[in-house]
XYZ file of C-alpha atoms in Angstrom:
373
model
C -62.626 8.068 -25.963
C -63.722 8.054 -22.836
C -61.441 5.883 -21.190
C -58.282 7.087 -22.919
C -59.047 10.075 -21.102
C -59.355 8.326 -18.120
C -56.361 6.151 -18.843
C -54.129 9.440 -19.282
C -55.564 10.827 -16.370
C -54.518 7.829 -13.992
C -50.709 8.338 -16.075
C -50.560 11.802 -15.544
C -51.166 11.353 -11.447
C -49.153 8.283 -11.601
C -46.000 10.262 -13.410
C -46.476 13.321 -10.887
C -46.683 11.096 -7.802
C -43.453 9.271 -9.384
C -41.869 12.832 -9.527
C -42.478 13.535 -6.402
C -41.081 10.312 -5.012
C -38.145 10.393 -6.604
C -37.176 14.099 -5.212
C -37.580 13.364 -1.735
C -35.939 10.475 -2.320
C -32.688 12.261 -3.438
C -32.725 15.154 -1.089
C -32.997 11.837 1.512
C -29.711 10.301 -0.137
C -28.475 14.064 -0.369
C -28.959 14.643 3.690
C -27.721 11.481 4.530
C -24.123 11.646 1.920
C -24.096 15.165 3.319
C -24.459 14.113 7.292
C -21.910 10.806 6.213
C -19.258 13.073 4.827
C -19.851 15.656 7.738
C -19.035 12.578 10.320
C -16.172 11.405 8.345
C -14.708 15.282 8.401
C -15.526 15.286 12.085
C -13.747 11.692 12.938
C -11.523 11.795 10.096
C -7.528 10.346 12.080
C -4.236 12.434 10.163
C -1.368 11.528 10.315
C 1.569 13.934 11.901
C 1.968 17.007 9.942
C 3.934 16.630 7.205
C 4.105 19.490 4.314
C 2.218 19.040 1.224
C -1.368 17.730 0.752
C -3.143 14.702 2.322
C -5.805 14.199 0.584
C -8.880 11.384 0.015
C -10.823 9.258 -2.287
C -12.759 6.453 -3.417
C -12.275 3.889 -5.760
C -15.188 1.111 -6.585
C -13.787 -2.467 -8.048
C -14.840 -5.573 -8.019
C -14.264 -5.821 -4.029
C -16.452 -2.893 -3.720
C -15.872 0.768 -2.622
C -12.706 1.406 -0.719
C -11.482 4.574 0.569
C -7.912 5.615 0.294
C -5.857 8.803 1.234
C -3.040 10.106 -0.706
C -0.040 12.154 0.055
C 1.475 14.796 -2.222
C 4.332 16.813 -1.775
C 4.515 20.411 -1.888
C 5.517 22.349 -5.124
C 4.796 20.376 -8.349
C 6.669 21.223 -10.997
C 4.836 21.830 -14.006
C 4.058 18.897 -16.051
C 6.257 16.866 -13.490
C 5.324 12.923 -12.913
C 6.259 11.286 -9.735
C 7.028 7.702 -8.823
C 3.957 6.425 -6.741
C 4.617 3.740 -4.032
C 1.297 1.986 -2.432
C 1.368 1.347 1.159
C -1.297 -1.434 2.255
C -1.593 -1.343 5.914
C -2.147 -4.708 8.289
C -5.012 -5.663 10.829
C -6.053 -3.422 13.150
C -4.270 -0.306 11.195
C -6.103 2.365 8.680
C -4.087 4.450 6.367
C -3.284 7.506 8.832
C -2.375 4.761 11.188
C 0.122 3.332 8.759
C 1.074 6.851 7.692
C 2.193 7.846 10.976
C 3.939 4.244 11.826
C 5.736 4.801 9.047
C 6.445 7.663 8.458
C 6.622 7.143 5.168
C 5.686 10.771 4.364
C 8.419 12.318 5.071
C 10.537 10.318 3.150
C 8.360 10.925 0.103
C 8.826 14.775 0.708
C 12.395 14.475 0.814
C 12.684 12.336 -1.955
C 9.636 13.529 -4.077
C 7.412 10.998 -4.574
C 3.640 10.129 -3.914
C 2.727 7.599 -1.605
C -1.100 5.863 -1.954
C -2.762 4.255 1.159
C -5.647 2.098 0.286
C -7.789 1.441 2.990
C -9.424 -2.178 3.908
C -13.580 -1.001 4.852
C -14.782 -2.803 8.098
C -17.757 -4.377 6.061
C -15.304 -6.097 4.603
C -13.260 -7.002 7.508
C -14.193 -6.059 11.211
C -10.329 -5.678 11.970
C -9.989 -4.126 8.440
C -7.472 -7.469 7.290
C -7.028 -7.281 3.861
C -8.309 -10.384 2.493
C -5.247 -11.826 0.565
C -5.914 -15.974 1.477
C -9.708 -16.063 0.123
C -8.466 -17.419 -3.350
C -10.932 -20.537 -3.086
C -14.118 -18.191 -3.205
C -12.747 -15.834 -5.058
C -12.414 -12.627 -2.471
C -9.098 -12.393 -2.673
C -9.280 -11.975 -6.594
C -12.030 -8.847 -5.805
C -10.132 -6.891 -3.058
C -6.693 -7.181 -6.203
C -8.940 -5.499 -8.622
C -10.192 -3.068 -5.905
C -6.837 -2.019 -5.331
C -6.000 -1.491 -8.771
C -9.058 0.529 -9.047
C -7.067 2.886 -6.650
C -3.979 3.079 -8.440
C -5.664 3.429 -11.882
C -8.118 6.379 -10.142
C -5.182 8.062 -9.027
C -2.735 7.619 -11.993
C -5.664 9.601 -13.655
C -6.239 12.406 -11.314
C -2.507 13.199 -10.102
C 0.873 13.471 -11.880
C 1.759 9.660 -11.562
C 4.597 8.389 -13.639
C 2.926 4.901 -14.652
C 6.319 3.497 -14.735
C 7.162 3.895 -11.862
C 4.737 2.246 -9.355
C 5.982 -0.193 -6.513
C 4.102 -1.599 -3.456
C 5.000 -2.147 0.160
C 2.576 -3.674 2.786
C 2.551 -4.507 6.707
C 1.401 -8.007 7.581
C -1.791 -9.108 5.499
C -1.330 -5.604 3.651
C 2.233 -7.494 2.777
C 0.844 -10.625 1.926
C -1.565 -8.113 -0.210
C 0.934 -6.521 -1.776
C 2.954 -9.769 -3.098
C -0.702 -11.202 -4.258
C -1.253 -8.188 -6.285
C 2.305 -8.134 -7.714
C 2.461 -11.834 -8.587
C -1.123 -11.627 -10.604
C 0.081 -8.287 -12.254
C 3.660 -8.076 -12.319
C 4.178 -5.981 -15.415
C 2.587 -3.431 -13.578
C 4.915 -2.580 -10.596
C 8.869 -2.615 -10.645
C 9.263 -3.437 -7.059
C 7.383 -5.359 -3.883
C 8.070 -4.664 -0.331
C 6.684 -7.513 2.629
C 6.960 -6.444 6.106
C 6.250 -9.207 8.397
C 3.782 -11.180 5.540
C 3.233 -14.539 3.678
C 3.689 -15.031 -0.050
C 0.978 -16.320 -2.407
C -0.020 -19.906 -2.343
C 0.327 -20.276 1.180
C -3.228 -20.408 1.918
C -6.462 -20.308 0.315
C -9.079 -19.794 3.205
C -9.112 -18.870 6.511
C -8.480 -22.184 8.103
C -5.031 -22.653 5.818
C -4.369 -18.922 6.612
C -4.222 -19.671 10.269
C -1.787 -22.360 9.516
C 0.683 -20.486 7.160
C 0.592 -17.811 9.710
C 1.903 -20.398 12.638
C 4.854 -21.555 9.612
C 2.678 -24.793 8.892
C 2.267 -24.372 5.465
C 4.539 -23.384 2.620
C 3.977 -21.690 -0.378
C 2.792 -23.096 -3.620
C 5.287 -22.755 -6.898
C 4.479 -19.008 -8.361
C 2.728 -18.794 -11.868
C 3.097 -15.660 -13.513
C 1.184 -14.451 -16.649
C 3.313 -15.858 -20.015
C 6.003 -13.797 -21.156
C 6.075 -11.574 -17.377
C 8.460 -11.873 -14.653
C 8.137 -10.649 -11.044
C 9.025 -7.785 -10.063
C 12.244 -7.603 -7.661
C 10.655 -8.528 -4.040
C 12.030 -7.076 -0.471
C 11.125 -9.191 2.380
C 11.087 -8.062 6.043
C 11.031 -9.991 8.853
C 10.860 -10.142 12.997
C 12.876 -13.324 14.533
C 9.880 -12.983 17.221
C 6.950 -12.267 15.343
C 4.590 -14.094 17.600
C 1.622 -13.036 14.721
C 3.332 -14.940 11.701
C 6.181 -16.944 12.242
C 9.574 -16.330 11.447
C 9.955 -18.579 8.918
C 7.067 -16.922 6.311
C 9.814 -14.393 5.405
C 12.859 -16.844 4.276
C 9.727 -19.589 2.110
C 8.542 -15.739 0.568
C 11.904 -14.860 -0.503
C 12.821 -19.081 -1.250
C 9.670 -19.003 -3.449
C 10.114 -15.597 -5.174
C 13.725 -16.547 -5.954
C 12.745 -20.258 -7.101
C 10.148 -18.302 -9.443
C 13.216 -16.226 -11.366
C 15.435 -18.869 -10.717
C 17.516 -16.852 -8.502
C 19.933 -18.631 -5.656
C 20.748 -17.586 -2.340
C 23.908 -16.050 -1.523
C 26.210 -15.576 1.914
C 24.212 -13.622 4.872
C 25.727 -10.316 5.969
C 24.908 -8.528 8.752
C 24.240 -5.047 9.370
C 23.412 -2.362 12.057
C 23.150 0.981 12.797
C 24.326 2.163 15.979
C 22.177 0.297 19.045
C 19.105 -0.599 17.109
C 18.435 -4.234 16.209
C 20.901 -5.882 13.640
C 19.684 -7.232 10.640
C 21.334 -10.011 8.541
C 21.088 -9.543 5.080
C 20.812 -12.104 2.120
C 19.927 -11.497 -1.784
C 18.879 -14.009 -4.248
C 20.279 -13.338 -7.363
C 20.177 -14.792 -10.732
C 22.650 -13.596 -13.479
C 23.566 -10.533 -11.565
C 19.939 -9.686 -10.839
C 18.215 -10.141 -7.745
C 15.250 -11.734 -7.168
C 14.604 -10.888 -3.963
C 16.377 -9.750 -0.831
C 15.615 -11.031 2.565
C 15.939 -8.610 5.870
C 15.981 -10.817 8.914
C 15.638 -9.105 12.215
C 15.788 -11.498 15.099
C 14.659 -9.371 18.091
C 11.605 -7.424 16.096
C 8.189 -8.860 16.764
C 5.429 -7.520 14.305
C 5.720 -4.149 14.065
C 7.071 -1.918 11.432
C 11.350 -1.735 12.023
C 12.025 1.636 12.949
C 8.687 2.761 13.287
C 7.100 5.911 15.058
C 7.558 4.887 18.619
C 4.122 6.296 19.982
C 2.552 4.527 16.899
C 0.663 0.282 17.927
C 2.533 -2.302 15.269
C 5.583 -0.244 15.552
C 9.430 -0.652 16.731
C 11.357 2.258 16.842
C 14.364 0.120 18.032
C 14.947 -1.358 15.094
C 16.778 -0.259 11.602
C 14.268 2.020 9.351
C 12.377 0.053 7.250
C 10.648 3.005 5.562
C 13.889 3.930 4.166
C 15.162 0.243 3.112
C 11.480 0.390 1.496
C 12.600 3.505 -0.284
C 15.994 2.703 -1.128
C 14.863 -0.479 -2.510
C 11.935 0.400 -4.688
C 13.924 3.357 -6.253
C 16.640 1.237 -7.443
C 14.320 -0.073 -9.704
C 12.670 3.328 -10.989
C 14.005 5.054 -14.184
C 14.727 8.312 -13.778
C 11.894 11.050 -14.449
C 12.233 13.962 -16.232
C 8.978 16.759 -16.132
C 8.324 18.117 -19.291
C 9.758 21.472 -20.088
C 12.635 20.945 -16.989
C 16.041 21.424 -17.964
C 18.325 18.586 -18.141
C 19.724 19.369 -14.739
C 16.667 19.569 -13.234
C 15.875 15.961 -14.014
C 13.602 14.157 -11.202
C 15.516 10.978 -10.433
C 14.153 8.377 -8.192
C 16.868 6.354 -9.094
C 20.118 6.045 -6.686
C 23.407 5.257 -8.210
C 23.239 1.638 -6.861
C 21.366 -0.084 -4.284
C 22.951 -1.174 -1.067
C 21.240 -1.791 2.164
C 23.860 -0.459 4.392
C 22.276 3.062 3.253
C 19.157 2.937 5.413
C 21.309 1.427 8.253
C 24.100 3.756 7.902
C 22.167 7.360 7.147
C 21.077 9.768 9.605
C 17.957 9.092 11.672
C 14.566 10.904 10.119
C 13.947 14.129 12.703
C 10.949 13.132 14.564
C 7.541 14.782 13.617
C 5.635 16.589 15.223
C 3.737 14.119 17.799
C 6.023 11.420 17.519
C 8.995 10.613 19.755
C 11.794 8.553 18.378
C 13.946 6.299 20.296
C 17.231 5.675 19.132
């Protein structure tokens, strides 16, 4: 008897001194996810001031925890669903970076839509490079479903219309973006590349190093039985001294080999004295594959870009709005429930044709920004 008592005794002080371990150790985590999130607030980077809500998150996949930062516009309907595009930014960028280079917000306000930037962590890449060649080890496969993690999270917590999602990315966010599409195509209706290199180009760092210098071509795309790619845009600087020209023509080749889609006669395009563009679609039946956007005298930066904004050309034609005019092509239009037939939400545009971003009136510069024509 006498040493069960004992025995609960040495519980009791062991379950109290447990207690009492275990709240100091939360009001620890508590003070330091309180003096984290103060820091963030502090050192938080916005982009210019664009109306409607900028707001943030986290998402944990397989890659681990990554923040992201999501603009809505102002004055949801009720019960409306917008189209989400998913910017992935390059090296050296973070998602108000990439917001303000773009510009992309703007657009979306005009044209009502959401736009989602996921952002690469520096644990998982000092100069925040989105890991898109580490198929060998398997990285490449974790930072996909980490990204997905971000769309699902906010298809759930905003008024997404799931069928209408499309991505766009700058540099390794391009090469990204075309990753993610080509391992889940069912899931997006359109791809954007700026200045990337398509999947099966590389596999590690050393092969990514080569496929950036245009030593190394992409492997034949396999898609998931029964799914084909989504319709792919591919940007591209004639001196790009970070990949070399010649990644955009093998990502457009190789997405147009994939739907068995042929090349058909360049055109060329321009907008007033910013850099012409020539123009060529791969089509197959009447569909295209994939359209290719050649700029010769853009280097890597983002065509028609915030001028007071690093990875960014103001001199050449918009990309943000080829981006939009591209992915929209491919959305159905949206109607919120309850709206009256004529006031559907359409994404859609009657048909697509490049010359619109060349030939339409320059975005008014934000506030911040100067814009170079």
């Amino acid at each position: 008897m006498g040493k069960r008592t004992a025995m609960s005794s040495w519980e009791l002080v062991f379950k109290r001194n447990l207690a009492t371990l275990t709240r100091n150790a939360l009001r620890a985590q508590t003070r330091t996810a309180n003096a984290v999130v103060k820091h963030a607030k502090a050192n938080a980077k916005q982009p210019p001031p664009t109306p409607g809500d900028w707001l943030s998150g986290m998402a944990i996949g397989l890659g681990g925890a990554r923040r992201y930062h999501l603009y809505r516009p102002p004055d949801l309907l009720a019960g409306e669903r917008l189209p989400l595009l998913v910017m992935l930014h390059g090296c050296g960028q973070d998602a108000a970076g990439f917001a303000s280079s773009t510009r992309m917000n703007a657009i979306a306000r005009r044209e009502r839509f959401l736009v989602l930037y996921p952002e690469q962590d520096r644990l998982a890449s000092a100069q925040r490079c989105w890991n898109w060649f580490d198929t060998r080890n398997g990285r490449a496969n974790a930072e996909v479903a980490s990204v997905l993690a971000a769309i699902d999270q906010v298809g759930l917590l905003h008024p997404v219309d799931r069928t209408c999602v499309a991505l766009a990315g700058m540099s390794a966010g391009a090469s990204m973006a075309a990753l993610i599409a080509s391992r889940h195509p069912a899931r997006f209706k359109a791809v954007v590349m700026h200045s990337g290199i398509a999947p099966g180009a590389a596999e590690s760092t050393a092969t990514a190093l080569a496929a950036m210098r245009g030593h190394r071509l992409p492997a034949p795309l396999l898609t998931p039985p029964g799914q084909a790619l989504p319709p792919l845009l591919v940007i591209q600087g004639g001196r790009d001294a970070v990949v070399a020209a010649s990644n955009g023509a093998a990502a457009a080749s190789a997405w147009a080999l994939a739907g068995g889609a042929v090349g058909g006669t360049s055109r060329s395009q321009q907008r007033g004295q910013r850099h012409p563009a020539q123009v060529t679609d791969f089509k197959h039946r009447g569909r295209t594959a994939a359209t290719l956007v050649h700029v010769a005298q853009l280097g890597h930066a983002w065509s028609g870009g915030a001028a007071n904004q690093p990875f960014s050309d103001a001199q050449g034609p918009d990309a943000s709005r080829m981006v939009w005019a591209f992915v929209s092509r491919h959305f159905a239009p949206v109607q919120a429930v309850g709206q009256p037939p004529e006031r559907v939400v359409s994404a859609a545009r009657p048909a697509f044709n490049l010359s619109w971003p060349f030939n339409a009136p320059a975005l008014p510069p934000l506030k911040g920004a100067t814009l170079h024509r």
